[in-house]
PDB file of C-alpha atoms in Angstrom:
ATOM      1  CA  UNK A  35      19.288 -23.104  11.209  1.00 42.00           C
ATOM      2  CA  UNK A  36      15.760 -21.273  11.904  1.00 42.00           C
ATOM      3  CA  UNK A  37      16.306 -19.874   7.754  1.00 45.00           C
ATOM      4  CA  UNK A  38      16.909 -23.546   6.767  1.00 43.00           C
ATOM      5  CA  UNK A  39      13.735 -24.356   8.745  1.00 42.00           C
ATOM      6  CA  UNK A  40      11.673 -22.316   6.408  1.00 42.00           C
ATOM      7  CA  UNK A  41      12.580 -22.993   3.047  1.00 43.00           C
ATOM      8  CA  UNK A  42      10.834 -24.634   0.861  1.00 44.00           C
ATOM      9  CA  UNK A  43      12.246 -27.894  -1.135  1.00 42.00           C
ATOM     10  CA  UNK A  44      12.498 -26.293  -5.145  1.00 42.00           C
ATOM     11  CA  UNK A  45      10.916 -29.447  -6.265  1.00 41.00           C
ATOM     12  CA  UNK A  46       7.792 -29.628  -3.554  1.00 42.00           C
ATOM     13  CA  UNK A  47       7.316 -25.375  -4.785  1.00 43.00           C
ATOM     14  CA  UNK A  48       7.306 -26.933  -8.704  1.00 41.00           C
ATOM     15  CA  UNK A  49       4.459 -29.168  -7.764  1.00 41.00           C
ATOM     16  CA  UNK A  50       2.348 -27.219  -5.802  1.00 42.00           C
ATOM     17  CA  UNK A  51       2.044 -24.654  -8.699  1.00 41.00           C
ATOM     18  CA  UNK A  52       1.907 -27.022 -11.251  1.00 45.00           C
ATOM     19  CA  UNK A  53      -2.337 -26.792 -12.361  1.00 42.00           C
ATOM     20  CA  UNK A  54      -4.064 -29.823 -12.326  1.00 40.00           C
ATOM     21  CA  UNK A  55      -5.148 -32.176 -15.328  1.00 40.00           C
ATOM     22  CA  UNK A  56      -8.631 -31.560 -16.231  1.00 39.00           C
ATOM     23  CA  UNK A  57     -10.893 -34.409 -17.270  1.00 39.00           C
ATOM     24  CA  UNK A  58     -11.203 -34.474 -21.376  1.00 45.00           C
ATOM     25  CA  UNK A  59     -15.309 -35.512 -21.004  1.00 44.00           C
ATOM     26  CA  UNK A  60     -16.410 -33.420 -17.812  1.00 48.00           C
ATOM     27  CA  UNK A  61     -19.710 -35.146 -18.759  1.00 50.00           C
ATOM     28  CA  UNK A  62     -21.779 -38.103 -16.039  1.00 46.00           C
ATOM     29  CA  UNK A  63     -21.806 -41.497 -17.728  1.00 49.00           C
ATOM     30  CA  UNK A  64     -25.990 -41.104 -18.888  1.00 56.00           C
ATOM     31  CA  UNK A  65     -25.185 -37.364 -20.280  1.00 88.00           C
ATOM     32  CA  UNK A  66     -22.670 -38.683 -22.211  1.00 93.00           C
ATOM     33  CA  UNK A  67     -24.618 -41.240 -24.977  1.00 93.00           C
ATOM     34  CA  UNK A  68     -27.221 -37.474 -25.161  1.00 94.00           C
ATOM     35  CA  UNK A  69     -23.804 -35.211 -26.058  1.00 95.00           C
ATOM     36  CA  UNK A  70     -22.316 -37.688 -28.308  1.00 97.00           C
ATOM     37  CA  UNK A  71     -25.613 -37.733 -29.994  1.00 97.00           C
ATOM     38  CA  UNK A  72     -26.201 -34.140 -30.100  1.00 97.00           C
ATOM     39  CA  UNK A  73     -22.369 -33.656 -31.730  1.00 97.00           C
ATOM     40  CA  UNK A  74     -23.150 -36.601 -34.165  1.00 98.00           C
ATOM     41  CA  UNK A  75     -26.365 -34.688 -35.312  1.00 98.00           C
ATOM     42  CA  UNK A  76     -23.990 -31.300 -35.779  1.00 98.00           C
ATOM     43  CA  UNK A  77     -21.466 -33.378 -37.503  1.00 98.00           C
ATOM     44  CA  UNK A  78     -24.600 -34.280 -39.992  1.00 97.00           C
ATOM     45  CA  UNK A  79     -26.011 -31.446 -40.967  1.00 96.00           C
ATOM     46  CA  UNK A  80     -22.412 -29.735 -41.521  1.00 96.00           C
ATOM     47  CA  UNK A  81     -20.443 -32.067 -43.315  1.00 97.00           C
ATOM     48  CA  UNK A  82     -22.649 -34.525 -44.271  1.00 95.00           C
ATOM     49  CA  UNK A  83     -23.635 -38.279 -43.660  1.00 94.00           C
ATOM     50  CA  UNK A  84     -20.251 -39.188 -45.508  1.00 94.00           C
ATOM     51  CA  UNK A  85     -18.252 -36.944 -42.775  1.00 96.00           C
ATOM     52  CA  UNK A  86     -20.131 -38.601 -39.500  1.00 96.00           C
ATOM     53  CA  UNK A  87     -17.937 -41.450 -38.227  1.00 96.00           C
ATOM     54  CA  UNK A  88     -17.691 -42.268 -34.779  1.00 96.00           C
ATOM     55  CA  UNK A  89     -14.353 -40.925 -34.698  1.00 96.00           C
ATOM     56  CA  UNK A  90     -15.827 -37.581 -35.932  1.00 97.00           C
ATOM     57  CA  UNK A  91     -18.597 -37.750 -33.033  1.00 97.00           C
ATOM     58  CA  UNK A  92     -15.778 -38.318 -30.706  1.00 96.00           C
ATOM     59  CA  UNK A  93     -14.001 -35.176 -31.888  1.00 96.00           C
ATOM     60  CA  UNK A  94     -17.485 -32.894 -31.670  1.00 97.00           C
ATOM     61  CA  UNK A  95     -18.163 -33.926 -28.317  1.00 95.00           C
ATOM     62  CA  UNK A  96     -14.557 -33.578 -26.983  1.00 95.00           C
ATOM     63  CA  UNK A  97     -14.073 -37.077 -25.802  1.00 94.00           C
ATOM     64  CA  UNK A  98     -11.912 -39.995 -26.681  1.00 93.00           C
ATOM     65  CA  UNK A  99     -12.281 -41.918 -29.249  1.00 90.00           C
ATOM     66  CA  UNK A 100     -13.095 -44.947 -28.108  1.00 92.00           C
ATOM     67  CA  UNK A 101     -16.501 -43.173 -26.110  1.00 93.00           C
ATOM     68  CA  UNK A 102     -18.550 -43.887 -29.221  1.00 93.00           C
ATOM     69  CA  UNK A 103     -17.635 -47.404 -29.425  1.00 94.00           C
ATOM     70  CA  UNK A 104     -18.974 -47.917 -25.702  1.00 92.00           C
ATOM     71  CA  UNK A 105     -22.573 -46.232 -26.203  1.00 93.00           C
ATOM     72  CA  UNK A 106     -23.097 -47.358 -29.575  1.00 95.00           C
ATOM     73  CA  UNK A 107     -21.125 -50.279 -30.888  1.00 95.00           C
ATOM     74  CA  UNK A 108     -20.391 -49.064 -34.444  1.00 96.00           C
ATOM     75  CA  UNK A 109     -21.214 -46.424 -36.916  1.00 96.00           C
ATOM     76  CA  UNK A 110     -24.612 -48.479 -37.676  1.00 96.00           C
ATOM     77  CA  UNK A 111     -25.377 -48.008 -34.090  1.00 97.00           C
ATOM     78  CA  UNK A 112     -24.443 -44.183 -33.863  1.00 97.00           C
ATOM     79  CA  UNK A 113     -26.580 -43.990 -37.257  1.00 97.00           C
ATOM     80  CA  UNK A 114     -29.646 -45.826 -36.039  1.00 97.00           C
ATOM     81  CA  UNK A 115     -29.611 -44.362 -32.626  1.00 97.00           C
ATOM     82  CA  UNK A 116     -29.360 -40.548 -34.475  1.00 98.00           C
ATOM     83  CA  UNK A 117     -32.188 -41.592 -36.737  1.00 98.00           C
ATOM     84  CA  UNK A 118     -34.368 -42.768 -33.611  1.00 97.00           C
ATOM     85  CA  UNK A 119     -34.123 -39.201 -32.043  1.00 97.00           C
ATOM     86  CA  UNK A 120     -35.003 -37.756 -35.632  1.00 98.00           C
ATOM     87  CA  UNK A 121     -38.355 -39.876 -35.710  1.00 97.00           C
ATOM     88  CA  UNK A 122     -39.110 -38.952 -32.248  1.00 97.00           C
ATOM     89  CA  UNK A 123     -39.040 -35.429 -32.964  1.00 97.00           C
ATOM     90  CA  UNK A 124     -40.630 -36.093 -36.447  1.00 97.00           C
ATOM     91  CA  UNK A 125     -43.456 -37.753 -34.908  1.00 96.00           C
ATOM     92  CA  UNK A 126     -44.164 -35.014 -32.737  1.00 96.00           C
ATOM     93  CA  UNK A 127     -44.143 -32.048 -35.160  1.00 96.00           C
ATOM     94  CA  UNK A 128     -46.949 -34.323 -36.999  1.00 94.00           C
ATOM     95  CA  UNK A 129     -48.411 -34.133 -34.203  1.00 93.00           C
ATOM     96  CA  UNK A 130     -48.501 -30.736 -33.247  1.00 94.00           C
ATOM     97  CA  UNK A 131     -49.409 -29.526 -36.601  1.00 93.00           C
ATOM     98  CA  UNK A 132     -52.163 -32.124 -36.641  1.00 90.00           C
ATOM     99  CA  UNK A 133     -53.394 -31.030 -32.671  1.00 90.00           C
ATOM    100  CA  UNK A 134     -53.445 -27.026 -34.558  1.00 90.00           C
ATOM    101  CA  UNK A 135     -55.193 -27.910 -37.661  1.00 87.00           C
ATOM    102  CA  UNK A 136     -58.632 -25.989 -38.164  1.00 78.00           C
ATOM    103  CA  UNK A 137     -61.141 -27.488 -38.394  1.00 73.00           C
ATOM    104  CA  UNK A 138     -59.222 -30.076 -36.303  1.00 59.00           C
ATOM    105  CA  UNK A 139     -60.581 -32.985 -38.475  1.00 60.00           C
ATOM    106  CA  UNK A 140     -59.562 -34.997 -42.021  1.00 63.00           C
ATOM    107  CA  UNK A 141     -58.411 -32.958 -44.519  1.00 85.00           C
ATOM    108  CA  UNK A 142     -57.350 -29.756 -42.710  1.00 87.00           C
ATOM    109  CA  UNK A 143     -55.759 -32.394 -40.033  1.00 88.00           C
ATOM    110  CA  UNK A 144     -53.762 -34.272 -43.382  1.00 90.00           C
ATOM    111  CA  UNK A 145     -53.038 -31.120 -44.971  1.00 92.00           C
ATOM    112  CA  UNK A 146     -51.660 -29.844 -41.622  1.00 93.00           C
ATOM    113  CA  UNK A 147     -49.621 -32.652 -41.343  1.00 94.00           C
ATOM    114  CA  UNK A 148     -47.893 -32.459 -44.837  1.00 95.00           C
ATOM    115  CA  UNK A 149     -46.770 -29.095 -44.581  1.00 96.00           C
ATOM    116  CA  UNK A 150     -44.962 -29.907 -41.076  1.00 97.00           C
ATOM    117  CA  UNK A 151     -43.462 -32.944 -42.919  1.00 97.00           C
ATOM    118  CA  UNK A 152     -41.516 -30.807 -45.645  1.00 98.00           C
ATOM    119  CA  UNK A 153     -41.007 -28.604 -43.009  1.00 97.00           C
ATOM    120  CA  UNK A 154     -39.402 -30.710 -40.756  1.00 98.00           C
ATOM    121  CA  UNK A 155     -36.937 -31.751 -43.875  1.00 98.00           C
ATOM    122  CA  UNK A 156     -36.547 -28.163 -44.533  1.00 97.00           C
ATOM    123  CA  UNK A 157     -35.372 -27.490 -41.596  1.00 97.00           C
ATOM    124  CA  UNK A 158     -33.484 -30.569 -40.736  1.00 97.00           C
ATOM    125  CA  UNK A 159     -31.726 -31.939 -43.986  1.00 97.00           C
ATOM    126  CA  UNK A 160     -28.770 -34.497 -42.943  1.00 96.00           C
ATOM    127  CA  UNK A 161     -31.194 -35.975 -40.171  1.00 97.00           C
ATOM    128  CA  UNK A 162     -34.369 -36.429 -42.766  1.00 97.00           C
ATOM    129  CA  UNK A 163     -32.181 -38.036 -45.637  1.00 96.00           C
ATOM    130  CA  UNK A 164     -30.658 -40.058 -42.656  1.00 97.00           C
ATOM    131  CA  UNK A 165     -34.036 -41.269 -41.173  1.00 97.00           C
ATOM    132  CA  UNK A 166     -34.939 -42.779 -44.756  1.00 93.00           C
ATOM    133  CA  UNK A 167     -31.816 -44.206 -45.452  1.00 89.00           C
ATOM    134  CA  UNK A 168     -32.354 -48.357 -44.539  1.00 85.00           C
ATOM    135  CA  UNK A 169     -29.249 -49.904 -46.096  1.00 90.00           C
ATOM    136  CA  UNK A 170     -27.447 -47.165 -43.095  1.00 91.00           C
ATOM    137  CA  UNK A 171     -29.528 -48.566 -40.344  1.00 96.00           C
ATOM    138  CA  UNK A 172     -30.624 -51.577 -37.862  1.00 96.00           C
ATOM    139  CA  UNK A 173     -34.023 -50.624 -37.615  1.00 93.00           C
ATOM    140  CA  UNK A 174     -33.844 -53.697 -35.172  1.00 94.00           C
ATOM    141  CA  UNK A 175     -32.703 -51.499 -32.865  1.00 95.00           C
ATOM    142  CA  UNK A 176     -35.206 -51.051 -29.976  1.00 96.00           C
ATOM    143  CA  UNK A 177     -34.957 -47.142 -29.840  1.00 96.00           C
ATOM    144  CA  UNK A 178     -35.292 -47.062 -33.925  1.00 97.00           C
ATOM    145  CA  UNK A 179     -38.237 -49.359 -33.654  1.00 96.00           C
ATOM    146  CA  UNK A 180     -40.294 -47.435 -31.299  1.00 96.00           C
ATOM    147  CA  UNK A 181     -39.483 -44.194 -33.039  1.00 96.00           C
ATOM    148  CA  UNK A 182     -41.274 -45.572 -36.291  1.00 95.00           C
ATOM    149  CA  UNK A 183     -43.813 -46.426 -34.740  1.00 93.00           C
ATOM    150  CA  UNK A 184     -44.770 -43.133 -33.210  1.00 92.00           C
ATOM    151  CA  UNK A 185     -44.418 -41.828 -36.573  1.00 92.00           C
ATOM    152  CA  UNK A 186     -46.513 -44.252 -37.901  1.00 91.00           C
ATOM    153  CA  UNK A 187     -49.147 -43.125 -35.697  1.00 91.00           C
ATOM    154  CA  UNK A 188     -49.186 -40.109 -36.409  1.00 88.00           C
ATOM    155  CA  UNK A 189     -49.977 -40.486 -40.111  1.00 89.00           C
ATOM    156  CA  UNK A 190     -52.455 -43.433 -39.467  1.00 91.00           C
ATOM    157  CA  UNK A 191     -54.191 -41.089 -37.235  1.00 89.00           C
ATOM    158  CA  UNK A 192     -55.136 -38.887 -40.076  1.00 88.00           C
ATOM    159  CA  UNK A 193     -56.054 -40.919 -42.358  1.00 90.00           C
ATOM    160  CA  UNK A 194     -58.242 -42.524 -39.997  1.00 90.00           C
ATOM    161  CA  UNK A 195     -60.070 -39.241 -39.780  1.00 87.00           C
ATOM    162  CA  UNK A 196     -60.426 -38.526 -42.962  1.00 86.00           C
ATOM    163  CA  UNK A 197     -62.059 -41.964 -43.505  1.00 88.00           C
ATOM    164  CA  UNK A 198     -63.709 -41.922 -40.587  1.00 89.00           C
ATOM    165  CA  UNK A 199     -62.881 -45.048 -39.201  1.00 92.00           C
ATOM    166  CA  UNK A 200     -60.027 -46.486 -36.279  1.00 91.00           C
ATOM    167  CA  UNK A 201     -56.743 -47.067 -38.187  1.00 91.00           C
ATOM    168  CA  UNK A 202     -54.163 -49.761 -36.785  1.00 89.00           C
ATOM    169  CA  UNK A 203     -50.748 -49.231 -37.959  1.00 85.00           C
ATOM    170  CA  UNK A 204     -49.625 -52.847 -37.642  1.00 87.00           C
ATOM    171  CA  UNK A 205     -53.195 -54.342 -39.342  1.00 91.00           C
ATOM    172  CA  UNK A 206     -54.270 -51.483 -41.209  1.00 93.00           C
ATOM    173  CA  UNK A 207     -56.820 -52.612 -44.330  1.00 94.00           C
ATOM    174  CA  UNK A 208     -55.833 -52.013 -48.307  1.00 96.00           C
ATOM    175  CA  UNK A 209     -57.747 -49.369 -48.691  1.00 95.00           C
ATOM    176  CA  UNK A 210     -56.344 -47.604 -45.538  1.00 94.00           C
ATOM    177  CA  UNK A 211     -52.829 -48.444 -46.336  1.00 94.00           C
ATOM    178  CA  UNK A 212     -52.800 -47.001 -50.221  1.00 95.00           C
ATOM    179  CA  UNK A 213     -54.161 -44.088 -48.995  1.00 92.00           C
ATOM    180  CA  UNK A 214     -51.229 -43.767 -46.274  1.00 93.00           C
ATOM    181  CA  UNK A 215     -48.772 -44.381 -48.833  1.00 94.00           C
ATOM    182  CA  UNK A 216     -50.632 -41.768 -51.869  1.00 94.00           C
ATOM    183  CA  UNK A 217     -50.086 -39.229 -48.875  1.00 92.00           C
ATOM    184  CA  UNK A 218     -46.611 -40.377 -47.398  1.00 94.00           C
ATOM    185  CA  UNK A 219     -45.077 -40.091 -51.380  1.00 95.00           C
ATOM    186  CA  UNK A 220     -46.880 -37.277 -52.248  1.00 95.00           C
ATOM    187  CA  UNK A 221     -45.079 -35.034 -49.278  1.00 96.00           C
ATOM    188  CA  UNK A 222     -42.247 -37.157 -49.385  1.00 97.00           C
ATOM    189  CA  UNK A 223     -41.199 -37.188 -53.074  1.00 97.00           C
ATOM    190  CA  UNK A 224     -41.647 -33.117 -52.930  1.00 98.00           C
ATOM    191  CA  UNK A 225     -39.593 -33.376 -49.554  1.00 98.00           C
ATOM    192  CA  UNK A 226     -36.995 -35.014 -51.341  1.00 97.00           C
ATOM    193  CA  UNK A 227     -36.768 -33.296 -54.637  1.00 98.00           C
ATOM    194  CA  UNK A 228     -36.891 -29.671 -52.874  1.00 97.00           C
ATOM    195  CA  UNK A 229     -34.085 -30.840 -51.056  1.00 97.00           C
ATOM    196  CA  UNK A 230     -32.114 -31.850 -53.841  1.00 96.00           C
ATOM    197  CA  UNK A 231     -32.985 -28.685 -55.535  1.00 97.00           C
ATOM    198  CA  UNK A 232     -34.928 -30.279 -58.078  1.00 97.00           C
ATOM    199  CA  UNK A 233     -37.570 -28.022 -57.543  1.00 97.00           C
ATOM    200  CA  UNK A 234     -35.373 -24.853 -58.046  1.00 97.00           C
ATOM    201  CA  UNK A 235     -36.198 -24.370 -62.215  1.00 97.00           C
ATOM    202  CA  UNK A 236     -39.477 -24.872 -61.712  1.00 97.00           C
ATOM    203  CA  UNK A 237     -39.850 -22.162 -58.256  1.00 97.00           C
ATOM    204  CA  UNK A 238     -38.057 -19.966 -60.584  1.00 97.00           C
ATOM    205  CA  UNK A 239     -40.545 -19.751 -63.757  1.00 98.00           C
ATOM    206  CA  UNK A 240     -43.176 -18.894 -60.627  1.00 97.00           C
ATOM    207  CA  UNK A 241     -41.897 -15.861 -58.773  1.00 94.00           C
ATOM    208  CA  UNK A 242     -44.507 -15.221 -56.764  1.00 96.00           C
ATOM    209  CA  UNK A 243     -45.123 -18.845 -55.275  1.00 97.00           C
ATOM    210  CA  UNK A 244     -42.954 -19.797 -52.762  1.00 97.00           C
ATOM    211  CA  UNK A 245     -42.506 -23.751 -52.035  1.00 97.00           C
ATOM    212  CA  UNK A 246     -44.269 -23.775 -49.380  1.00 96.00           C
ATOM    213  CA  UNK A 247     -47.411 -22.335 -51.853  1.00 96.00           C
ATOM    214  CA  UNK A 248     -46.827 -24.672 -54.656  1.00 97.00           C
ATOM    215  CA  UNK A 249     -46.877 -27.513 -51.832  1.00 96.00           C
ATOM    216  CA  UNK A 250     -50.474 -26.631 -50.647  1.00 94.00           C
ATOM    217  CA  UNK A 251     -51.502 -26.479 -53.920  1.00 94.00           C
ATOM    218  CA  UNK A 252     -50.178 -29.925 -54.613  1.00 94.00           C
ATOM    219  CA  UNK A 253     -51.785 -31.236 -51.606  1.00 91.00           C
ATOM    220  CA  UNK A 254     -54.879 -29.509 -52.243  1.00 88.00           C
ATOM    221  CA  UNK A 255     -55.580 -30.584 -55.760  1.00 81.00           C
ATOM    222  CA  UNK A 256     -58.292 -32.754 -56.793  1.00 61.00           C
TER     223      UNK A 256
END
């Protein structure tokens, strides 16, 4: 009887050994819209806007599907909230390279703030040709909204130095804004076609400038 005593039911020994289920998102509910995020923007820049579906997030991150969904409401969501943390970092590269320009004033401040522009694209493709991409995006979206404007700033700060005068990004005068936008599609349009590799013949006839050279040259010509 006393042996009987101190078995142990097989089934009760089955369960106590049998490892628990671990959660598939070990992630608290605010960190999760920041990883899904994150794993959208690695999604991006290795397979593409084409490959980054909210299904795809869902699989970077590790979570369920339906996670996405929840934080974002659709793949124009996902996009527009993606493109909102690209201006926000955008906008403070210009800013940075503007704060480290010398002199710290017009054109060293613009030229400064060219270079970090193609750099930024350089060294954040799928995000940059994201950011730019309107028919992709609800730049209705609060987040997106206030992310342009930041970068907005930025650039309407310089210019305003270099004229010498208070630049308002929502009111800015004709004069102000054709300058803004000779500057914005200058470093823009070589952004875009050195990311394309459109600039790749012409790099190649000049083997001792580097794009980064021919760029200051282009922003420094008269």
């Amino acid at each position: 009887m006393a042996n009987k005593a101190t078995k142990q039911h097989p089934s009760r020994g089955k369960a106590a050994s049998r490892p628990r289920k671990r959660s598939k998102a070990p992630y608290h509910h605010g960190d999760l819209h920041e990883a899904l995020l994150k794993a959208a923007e690695r999604v991006l820049e290795r397979d593409g806007l084409a490959g980054l579906t909210l299904r795809a997030a869902a699989r970077e991150a590790g979570v369920s599907h339906a996670a996405p969904a929840h934080h974002f409401g659709d793949v124009t969501g996902l996009l527009s909230e993606l493109a909102a943390v690209g201006f926000r970092r955008f906008a403070a590269s210009l800013r940075a390279a503007a704060a480290k320009a010398v002199p710290a004033q017009g054109d060293a401040r613009l030229l400064a703030i060219g270079m970090a522009y193609v750099a930024f694209a350089r060294e954040y493709p799928g995000l940059f040709m994201l950011m730019f991409r309107g028919d992709r995006l609800d730049i209705r979206r609060p987040a997106l909204e206030k992310a342009l404007q930041e970068s907005n700033m930025a650039l309407a700060s310089a210019i305003g130095e270099l004229r010498n005068e208070a630049v308002i990004p929502e009111r800015p005068t004709v004069a102000q804004a054709a300058q803004m936008v000779r500057s914005w599609s200058m470093v823009h349009g070589f952004a875009t076609l050195l990311l394309d590799r459109r600039l790749d013949g012409l790099l190649a006839l000049l083997p001792e400038t580097s794009a980064d050279d021919l760029l200051s040259a282009m922003l420094n010509a008269d």
